XYZ file of C-alpha atoms in Angstrom:
530
model
C 0.000 0.000 0.000
C 1.148 3.542 -0.728
C 2.300 5.985 1.906
C -0.952 7.941 1.363
C -2.949 4.915 2.487
C -0.780 4.448 5.542
C -0.806 8.086 6.600
C -4.536 8.644 6.193
C -5.521 5.355 7.816
C -3.178 5.960 10.743
C -4.624 9.455 11.213
C -8.128 8.005 11.342
C -6.980 5.250 13.721
C -5.485 7.833 16.032
C -8.611 9.994 15.855
C -10.836 7.126 16.968
C -8.415 6.054 19.703
C -8.192 9.638 20.960
C -11.988 10.002 20.967
C -12.546 6.747 22.836
C -9.814 7.514 25.354
C -11.480 10.890 25.930
C -14.787 9.113 26.597
C -13.070 6.711 28.967
C -11.315 9.528 30.828
C -14.533 11.551 31.142
C -16.494 8.575 32.448
C -13.758 7.616 34.919
C -14.048 11.093 36.499
C -17.800 10.702 36.969
C -18.114 7.399 38.756
C -18.140 6.301 42.364
C -16.230 3.023 42.006
C -18.979 0.596 43.045
C -19.334 -2.878 41.566
C -22.685 -1.922 40.045
C -21.092 1.059 38.308
C -18.064 -0.903 37.064
C -19.912 -4.050 35.908
C -23.295 -2.627 34.808
C -22.791 1.101 34.226
C -25.248 1.919 36.999
C -28.057 0.235 34.968
C -28.841 3.638 33.460
C -28.908 2.904 29.713
C -32.076 3.077 27.644
C -33.212 0.129 25.483
C -32.119 1.929 22.314
C -28.674 2.767 23.719
C -28.222 -0.762 25.013
C -29.489 -2.212 21.714
C -26.818 -0.279 19.826
C -24.219 -1.403 22.385
C -25.284 -5.069 22.062
C -25.049 -4.778 18.289
C -21.629 -3.159 18.694
C -20.509 -6.039 20.891
C -21.806 -8.660 18.463
C -20.713 -7.117 15.134
C -17.059 -7.902 15.610
C -14.039 -8.256 13.356
C -15.306 -11.782 12.687
C -18.417 -10.297 11.132
C -16.963 -7.377 9.208
C -13.704 -8.954 8.046
C -14.011 -12.711 8.551
C -17.471 -13.520 7.193
C -17.090 -11.298 4.145
C -13.729 -12.949 3.496
C -15.182 -16.449 3.749
C -17.957 -15.534 1.316
C -15.366 -14.076 -1.074
C -13.400 -17.344 -0.944
C -16.126 -19.998 -0.630
C -19.347 -18.357 -1.817
C -22.471 -20.102 -0.583
C -20.687 -22.007 2.195
C -19.176 -18.786 3.545
C -22.647 -17.223 3.617
C -23.724 -19.858 6.134
C -21.788 -17.941 8.806
C -24.009 -14.895 8.242
C -27.144 -17.024 8.531
C -25.913 -18.754 11.690
C -24.939 -15.546 13.489
C -28.300 -13.964 12.627
C -30.523 -16.919 13.586
C -28.705 -17.146 16.919
C -30.340 -13.914 18.020
C -33.783 -15.507 17.860
C -32.593 -17.998 20.481
C -31.396 -15.143 22.693
C -34.619 -13.176 22.284
C -37.006 -16.072 22.843
C -35.179 -18.048 25.548
C -32.831 -16.047 27.723
C -32.867 -12.223 27.435
C -35.648 -11.367 29.880
C -35.033 -14.314 32.215
C -31.315 -13.569 32.526
C -32.015 -9.931 33.388
C -34.474 -10.932 36.110
C -32.347 -13.671 37.694
C -28.826 -12.222 37.518
C -26.919 -9.252 38.782
C -23.614 -8.933 36.911
C -22.516 -12.245 35.342
C -23.805 -15.506 33.888
C -22.853 -17.324 37.100
C -25.387 -15.197 39.017
C -28.193 -16.867 37.052
C -26.918 -20.433 37.329
C -26.058 -20.117 41.022
C -29.361 -18.497 42.009
C -30.768 -21.747 43.472
C -27.521 -23.736 43.910
C -24.603 -23.885 46.298
C -22.768 -20.827 45.040
C -19.089 -21.596 45.385
C -18.671 -24.671 43.123
C -21.105 -23.292 40.549
C -19.445 -19.877 40.386
C -15.972 -21.413 40.039
C -17.139 -23.673 37.201
C -19.089 -21.012 35.277
C -16.397 -18.386 35.895
C -13.708 -20.687 34.483
C -15.833 -21.427 31.421
C -16.646 -17.743 30.844
C -12.983 -16.757 30.917
C -12.107 -19.547 28.456
C -14.793 -18.447 25.994
C -13.775 -14.802 26.332
C -10.101 -15.505 25.656
C -10.958 -17.500 22.515
C -13.138 -14.630 21.295
C -10.397 -12.111 22.063
C -7.885 -14.078 20.004
C -10.091 -13.648 16.933
C -10.135 -9.878 17.379
C -6.357 -9.779 17.775
C -5.902 -11.765 14.569
C -8.201 -9.336 12.761
C -6.144 -6.369 13.950
C -2.907 -7.978 12.799
C -4.308 -8.828 9.356
C -5.573 -5.292 8.886
C -2.278 -3.648 9.684
C -0.354 -6.193 7.614
C -2.456 -5.157 4.614
C -1.944 -1.483 5.399
C 1.813 -1.888 5.499
C 1.999 -4.040 2.387
C 1.877 -7.389 4.151
C 5.624 -7.517 4.722
C 6.046 -6.215 8.257
C 5.578 -9.070 10.739
C 7.028 -6.882 13.469
C 4.395 -4.202 12.858
C 1.703 -6.873 12.887
C 2.918 -8.167 16.221
C 3.146 -4.709 17.750
C -0.400 -4.009 16.575
C -1.697 -7.014 18.501
C 0.204 -5.835 21.583
C -1.125 -2.279 21.168
C -4.740 -3.458 20.886
C -4.292 -5.508 24.046
C -2.869 -2.530 25.933
C -5.707 -0.250 24.821
C -8.401 -2.692 25.870
C -6.900 -2.955 29.353
C -6.918 0.859 29.631
C -10.558 1.105 28.513
C -11.756 -1.491 30.995
C -9.586 -0.482 33.947
C -10.450 3.217 33.781
C -13.975 3.379 32.429
C -15.701 0.113 33.284
C -19.045 -0.722 31.706
C -20.204 2.848 31.145
C -17.210 3.827 29.011
C -17.256 0.469 27.222
C -20.938 0.901 26.366
C -20.481 4.365 24.874
C -17.507 3.124 22.857
C -19.719 0.302 21.548
C -22.451 2.755 20.566
C -20.028 4.995 18.649
C -18.505 1.956 16.969
C -21.910 0.521 15.996
C -22.909 3.778 14.310
C -19.608 3.976 12.418
C -19.743 0.325 11.360
C -23.333 0.522 10.122
C -22.577 3.721 8.202
C -19.489 2.199 6.560
C -21.267 -1.050 5.724
C -24.241 0.762 4.179
C -21.920 2.949 2.086
C -19.953 -0.038 0.754
C -23.122 -2.008 0.045
C -24.592 0.875 -1.952
C -21.365 1.263 -3.928
C -21.288 -2.460 -4.763
C -24.899 -2.421 -5.947
C -24.298 0.764 -7.970
C -21.308 -0.938 -9.631
C -23.696 -3.653 -10.883
C -26.588 -1.227 -11.554
C -28.659 -2.760 -8.782
C -28.691 -6.160 -10.471
C -27.941 -8.661 -7.700
C -28.101 -11.557 -10.140
C -25.330 -9.987 -12.212
C -23.306 -9.528 -9.034
C -23.589 -13.236 -8.236
C -22.708 -14.300 -11.768
C -19.645 -12.040 -11.796
C -18.565 -13.387 -8.406
C -18.888 -16.960 -9.660
C -16.896 -16.148 -12.783
C -14.009 -14.477 -10.935
C -13.937 -17.033 -8.133
C -12.350 -19.711 -10.319
C -15.051 -22.212 -9.332
C -17.828 -21.238 -11.728
C -21.399 -22.093 -10.716
C -20.078 -24.282 -7.865
C -19.288 -21.015 -6.081
C -23.029 -20.369 -5.712
C -23.909 -23.908 -4.604
C -23.438 -25.745 -1.306
C -20.351 -27.868 -0.860
C -17.335 -25.790 -1.837
C -16.029 -25.727 1.734
C -18.297 -28.186 3.545
C -19.103 -30.632 0.744
C -17.440 -33.814 -0.367
C -16.717 -36.399 2.301
C -18.696 -37.003 5.475
C -16.092 -35.274 7.606
C -16.776 -31.965 5.881
C -20.534 -32.459 6.174
C -20.344 -33.213 9.879
C -18.106 -30.160 10.244
C -20.866 -28.062 8.702
C -23.481 -29.454 11.104
C -21.111 -28.851 14.003
C -20.511 -25.257 12.932
C -24.238 -24.603 12.515
C -25.018 -25.879 16.020
C -22.212 -23.800 17.523
C -23.263 -20.582 15.799
C -26.985 -20.880 16.536
C -26.639 -21.997 20.166
C -23.403 -20.262 21.153
C -24.656 -16.669 21.328
C -26.916 -17.440 24.297
C -23.826 -18.572 26.227
C -21.469 -15.670 25.429
C -20.574 -13.857 28.685
C -20.015 -10.434 27.112
C -23.438 -10.543 25.398
C -25.347 -11.729 28.479
C -23.714 -9.067 30.669
C -25.298 -6.414 28.421
C -28.748 -7.277 29.790
C -27.714 -5.981 33.220
C -27.025 -2.438 32.022
C -30.746 -1.593 31.684
C -33.107 -1.018 34.620
C -35.762 -3.687 33.907
C -36.361 -6.980 32.103
C -38.770 -5.227 29.730
C -35.953 -2.854 28.782
C -33.661 -5.861 28.241
C -36.183 -7.423 25.878
C -36.606 -4.167 23.976
C -32.802 -3.882 23.766
C -32.671 -7.212 21.973
C -35.365 -6.057 19.535
C -33.270 -2.986 18.684
C -30.154 -5.111 18.293
C -31.950 -7.683 16.099
C -32.882 -4.933 13.631
C -29.336 -3.620 13.475
C -27.649 -7.011 13.382
C -30.083 -8.443 10.840
C -29.542 -5.625 8.367
C -25.793 -5.787 8.935
C -25.497 -9.505 8.161
C -27.590 -9.133 5.028
C -25.121 -6.484 3.894
C -22.107 -8.713 4.644
C -23.476 -11.114 2.008
C -23.386 -8.305 -0.558
C -19.868 -7.323 0.528
C -18.568 -10.892 0.366
C -19.891 -11.604 -3.113
C -18.903 -8.050 -4.087
C -15.300 -8.720 -3.078
C -15.286 -11.905 -5.162
C -16.795 -10.094 -8.171
C -14.816 -6.840 -8.003
C -11.476 -7.894 -6.490
C -11.451 -11.603 -7.320
C -11.053 -14.573 -5.008
C -7.436 -15.166 -6.048
C -6.435 -11.579 -5.223
C -8.183 -11.801 -1.852
C -6.414 -15.079 -1.081
C -3.061 -13.648 -2.200
C -3.449 -10.733 0.207
C -4.492 -12.913 3.135
C -4.902 -16.671 2.875
C -7.799 -16.654 5.328
C -9.655 -13.879 3.483
C -9.566 -11.383 6.357
C -8.687 -8.436 4.075
C -11.480 -8.834 1.483
C -13.505 -5.791 2.619
C -10.588 -3.290 2.718
C -9.497 -4.475 -0.744
C -13.068 -4.063 -1.988
C -13.154 -0.510 -0.622
C -9.880 0.307 -2.364
C -11.238 -0.867 -5.710
C -14.650 0.787 -5.306
C -12.999 4.103 -4.507
C -11.043 4.144 -7.773
C -8.230 1.653 -7.283
C -4.732 1.799 -5.828
C -3.117 5.196 -6.137
C -6.393 7.115 -6.613
C -7.556 9.706 -4.097
C -10.981 8.078 -3.791
C -9.479 4.654 -3.274
C -7.086 5.977 -0.657
C -9.841 7.757 1.278
C -12.341 4.883 1.179
C -9.705 2.301 2.046
C -8.504 4.389 4.988
C -12.050 4.951 6.273
C -12.938 1.240 6.063
C -9.652 0.217 7.676
C -10.232 2.710 10.497
C -13.801 1.443 11.021
C -12.544 -2.142 11.131
C -9.886 -1.162 13.634
C -12.494 0.701 15.711
C -14.632 -2.443 15.615
C -11.789 -4.497 17.019
C -10.974 -2.031 19.807
C -14.590 -1.763 20.913
C -15.271 -5.504 20.915
C -12.127 -6.411 22.821
C -13.068 -3.866 25.497
C -16.474 -5.502 25.965
C -15.082 -9.025 26.076
C -12.299 -8.065 28.477
C -14.777 -6.404 30.828
C -17.003 -9.504 30.884
C -14.102 -11.880 31.478
C -12.517 -9.717 34.190
C -15.941 -9.513 35.868
C -16.076 -13.329 35.860
C -12.636 -13.520 37.465
C -13.462 -10.974 40.179
C -17.179 -11.505 40.831
C -17.219 -15.298 40.424
C -13.758 -16.775 41.009
C -12.213 -14.281 43.453
C -15.407 -13.539 45.355
C -16.164 -17.257 45.691
C -12.781 -17.944 47.234
C -12.683 -14.826 49.395
C -16.380 -14.235 50.030
C -16.193 -13.720 53.790
C -13.426 -11.135 53.631
C -14.032 -9.601 50.203
C -15.430 -6.091 49.968
C -16.998 -4.425 46.995
C -14.080 -2.117 46.260
C -11.558 -4.974 46.481
C -13.588 -6.986 43.963
C -13.459 -4.105 41.473
C -9.700 -3.790 42.019
C -9.296 -7.494 41.254
C -11.337 -7.032 38.072
C -8.920 -4.335 36.891
C -5.919 -6.560 37.595
C -7.649 -9.484 35.852
C -8.164 -7.330 32.752
C -4.402 -6.958 32.445
C -3.784 -10.691 32.863
C -6.464 -11.678 30.356
C -5.103 -9.105 27.919
C -1.628 -10.651 28.150
C -2.964 -14.170 27.457
C -5.026 -12.937 24.499
C -2.007 -11.143 23.033
C 0.134 -14.275 23.225
C -2.520 -16.484 21.603
C -3.303 -13.807 19.006
C 0.325 -13.807 17.874
C 0.214 -17.602 17.610
C -3.061 -17.821 15.618
C -2.447 -14.892 13.266
C -2.925 -16.907 10.047
C -6.409 -18.270 10.845
C -9.695 -16.723 9.676
C -11.272 -14.581 12.385
C -14.817 -15.866 11.741
C -13.528 -19.438 12.057
C -11.864 -18.597 15.396
C -15.085 -17.073 16.676
C -16.860 -20.291 15.646
C -14.619 -22.138 18.105
C -15.525 -19.674 20.884
C -19.211 -20.185 20.090
C -18.763 -23.972 20.281
C -17.225 -23.752 23.761
C -19.957 -21.329 24.917
C -22.717 -23.608 23.605
C -21.084 -26.683 25.166
C -20.308 -25.349 28.643
C -22.446 -22.290 29.404
C -25.710 -22.920 27.578
C -26.631 -26.312 29.129
C -26.136 -25.001 32.659
C -28.078 -21.815 31.863
C -31.080 -23.558 30.273
C -31.256 -26.291 32.900
C -31.141 -23.764 35.740
C -33.918 -21.677 34.173
C -36.269 -24.443 33.053
C -35.581 -27.714 34.939
C -37.148 -27.916 38.392
C -34.975 -30.834 39.572
C -31.620 -29.386 38.495
C -28.988 -29.587 41.256
C -25.598 -28.156 42.111
C -23.808 -31.298 40.949
C -25.730 -31.157 37.681
C -24.684 -27.541 37.156
C -21.003 -28.247 37.797
C -21.008 -31.399 35.678
C -22.771 -29.675 32.778
C -20.166 -26.890 32.682
C -17.105 -29.120 32.925
C -18.764 -31.851 30.863
C -19.034 -29.409 27.963
C -15.934 -27.296 28.538
C -13.318 -30.019 28.880
C -14.393 -32.068 25.809
C -14.730 -28.913 23.702
C -11.235 -27.695 24.561
C -9.672 -31.160 24.202
C -11.323 -31.775 20.839
C -10.046 -28.420 19.555
C -6.518 -29.280 20.728
C -6.705 -32.651 18.962
C -8.298 -31.275 15.777
C -6.793 -30.126 12.446
C -6.949 -26.560 13.804
C -3.908 -27.177 16.023
C -1.846 -29.784 14.140
C -1.757 -32.145 11.192
C -2.605 -29.716 8.370
C -0.807 -26.910 6.507
C -3.237 -24.320 7.952
C -2.840 -25.496 11.557
C -1.339 -23.510 14.417
C 1.560 -26.004 14.463
C 1.821 -27.265 10.863
C 5.105 -29.046 11.496
C 3.705 -31.580 13.971
C 0.797 -33.997 13.881
C -1.068 -35.109 17.003
C -4.477 -34.795 15.385
C -6.969 -37.423 16.594
C -10.306 -35.643 16.062
C -11.203 -35.074 12.370
C -13.599 -32.112 12.694
C -12.476 -28.484 12.906
C -15.402 -27.453 15.128
C -16.210 -29.643 18.168
C -19.821 -28.515 18.662
C -21.510 -31.616 17.221
C -20.029 -33.745 20.025
C -19.247 -31.327 22.871
C -22.687 -29.630 22.980
C -24.634 -32.895 23.541
C -21.985 -33.949 26.069
C -22.611 -30.767 28.063
C -26.358 -31.438 28.221
C -25.805 -35.133 28.964
C -23.354 -34.380 31.782
C -25.836 -31.943 33.364
C -28.580 -34.583 33.255
C -26.291 -37.306 34.656
C -25.027 -35.059 37.438
C -28.569 -34.218 38.480
C -29.807 -37.807 38.370
C -26.788 -39.035 40.365
C -26.830 -36.136 42.820
C -27.089 -37.178 46.501
C -28.814 -33.905 47.441
C -32.466 -33.243 46.583
C -33.297 -30.089 44.611
C -34.279 -27.062 46.697
C -37.979 -26.666 45.853
C -38.325 -23.358 47.699
C -35.383 -21.782 45.880
C -36.646 -23.043 42.542
C -40.087 -21.548 43.161
C -38.522 -18.248 44.149
C -36.263 -18.233 41.075
C -39.146 -19.160 38.776
C -41.320 -16.318 40.019
C -38.424 -13.895 39.823
C -37.442 -14.949 36.291
C -40.989 -14.687 34.920
C -42.205 -11.581 36.745
C -39.082 -9.641 37.729
C -40.186 -9.540 41.371
C -37.079 -9.049 43.507
C -34.776 -8.474 40.533
C -31.804 -6.216 41.211
């Protein structure tokens, strides 16, 4: 990329970073340091504000860069990511949004532990939440590195590494200083910018093809190198049974995983009532639905305008398809329009990454402090000490995410997020649904369901082609692959539900009928909700 691209994009990066740091600084001067303020922003946000923030949390680098890249490379099969992410919100809206707001206070463990012995349940759910959050953070780090590699011509590995480190440092600053209130406003600003940029690119793609979507698809198929197969199922997930099972596994993870994501569920606590939480999800569904429809246009547009081979040459995983599309739509390399549009899209993508990592880091640090630390130190812990632990945890989680982000920098960000969704659906969702809807669910069942989903999911990922045994693996030079699928959801999700059932059936303690009745009334009516 030319020096004009670099200069303009870096100026826009710096402008967004400066603006968000200003928000964080302003918010940090107007808070009283309580746990409710740090974790939930004082529960002062309106449904519309929270809906934009939820959409900002959900529309990550995986959505903007990864999904569009997969569509540009694999056509119809890449589009399945868009469908899965969108359908997942119906599960959230219908099953968990209002109930979670009524039953919890700050974290997912609050809901599961409401009628259980708190300590073992909080330790299990807190451990699972941190694992999911770190996997999700890695995807954002990889997206940041890919973006800057493209900006600098793809030759500076040192710059790519320093970018990952810089993103990690910024997210720790956002969370430590501003807490949930600053993170929410950053998400709102980012959601507006991302929607505006996506709409602009979508309009430009459709104008290029005179509004003829059929012509767009035909051109994408022609330039993909696969012909009509590009528009049919099977290019990525067709062929042998392994690929087909991988597709089923991915679909289950995407549709069920959202309801178990800690940073999404924590958003329901930032509004004053369950009704406001439900209305927040309605706002977010409108934003997210329109966004994912537009990613389909951008993905096929990148294949038609840029070409699948050019996208793959820039980044093998397809993470740079949208910036390359913007460059071409603006007039091509070296043109003023191309430079401006490329820089704006790159800055929006970078803003997306910064905002999402702040939200995920806040949720995971809250799990460490409110669930793990408070469970171990409950008698002596005070509210201000818990918040201090959360700030320290943010730094530790940031360091782990940076290290893993440097290791996984050649994987597609949407694919990495699919792994996080699989772990969330395997470990968090069974415990959440059982605790909300099964009268006889016990403490042992809750602990077994979390570990019974978490441990198999993580082990299957470690033993899959993602880590070893293939040229695209994290460690391509070694082979300890035993599990053939890239996504573990098909096996680990049923195991999580089965373990929860077995733990409950084999539990020596009877379920607490009084606590269940209290939780049921609270979840359905909001009576006694914090």
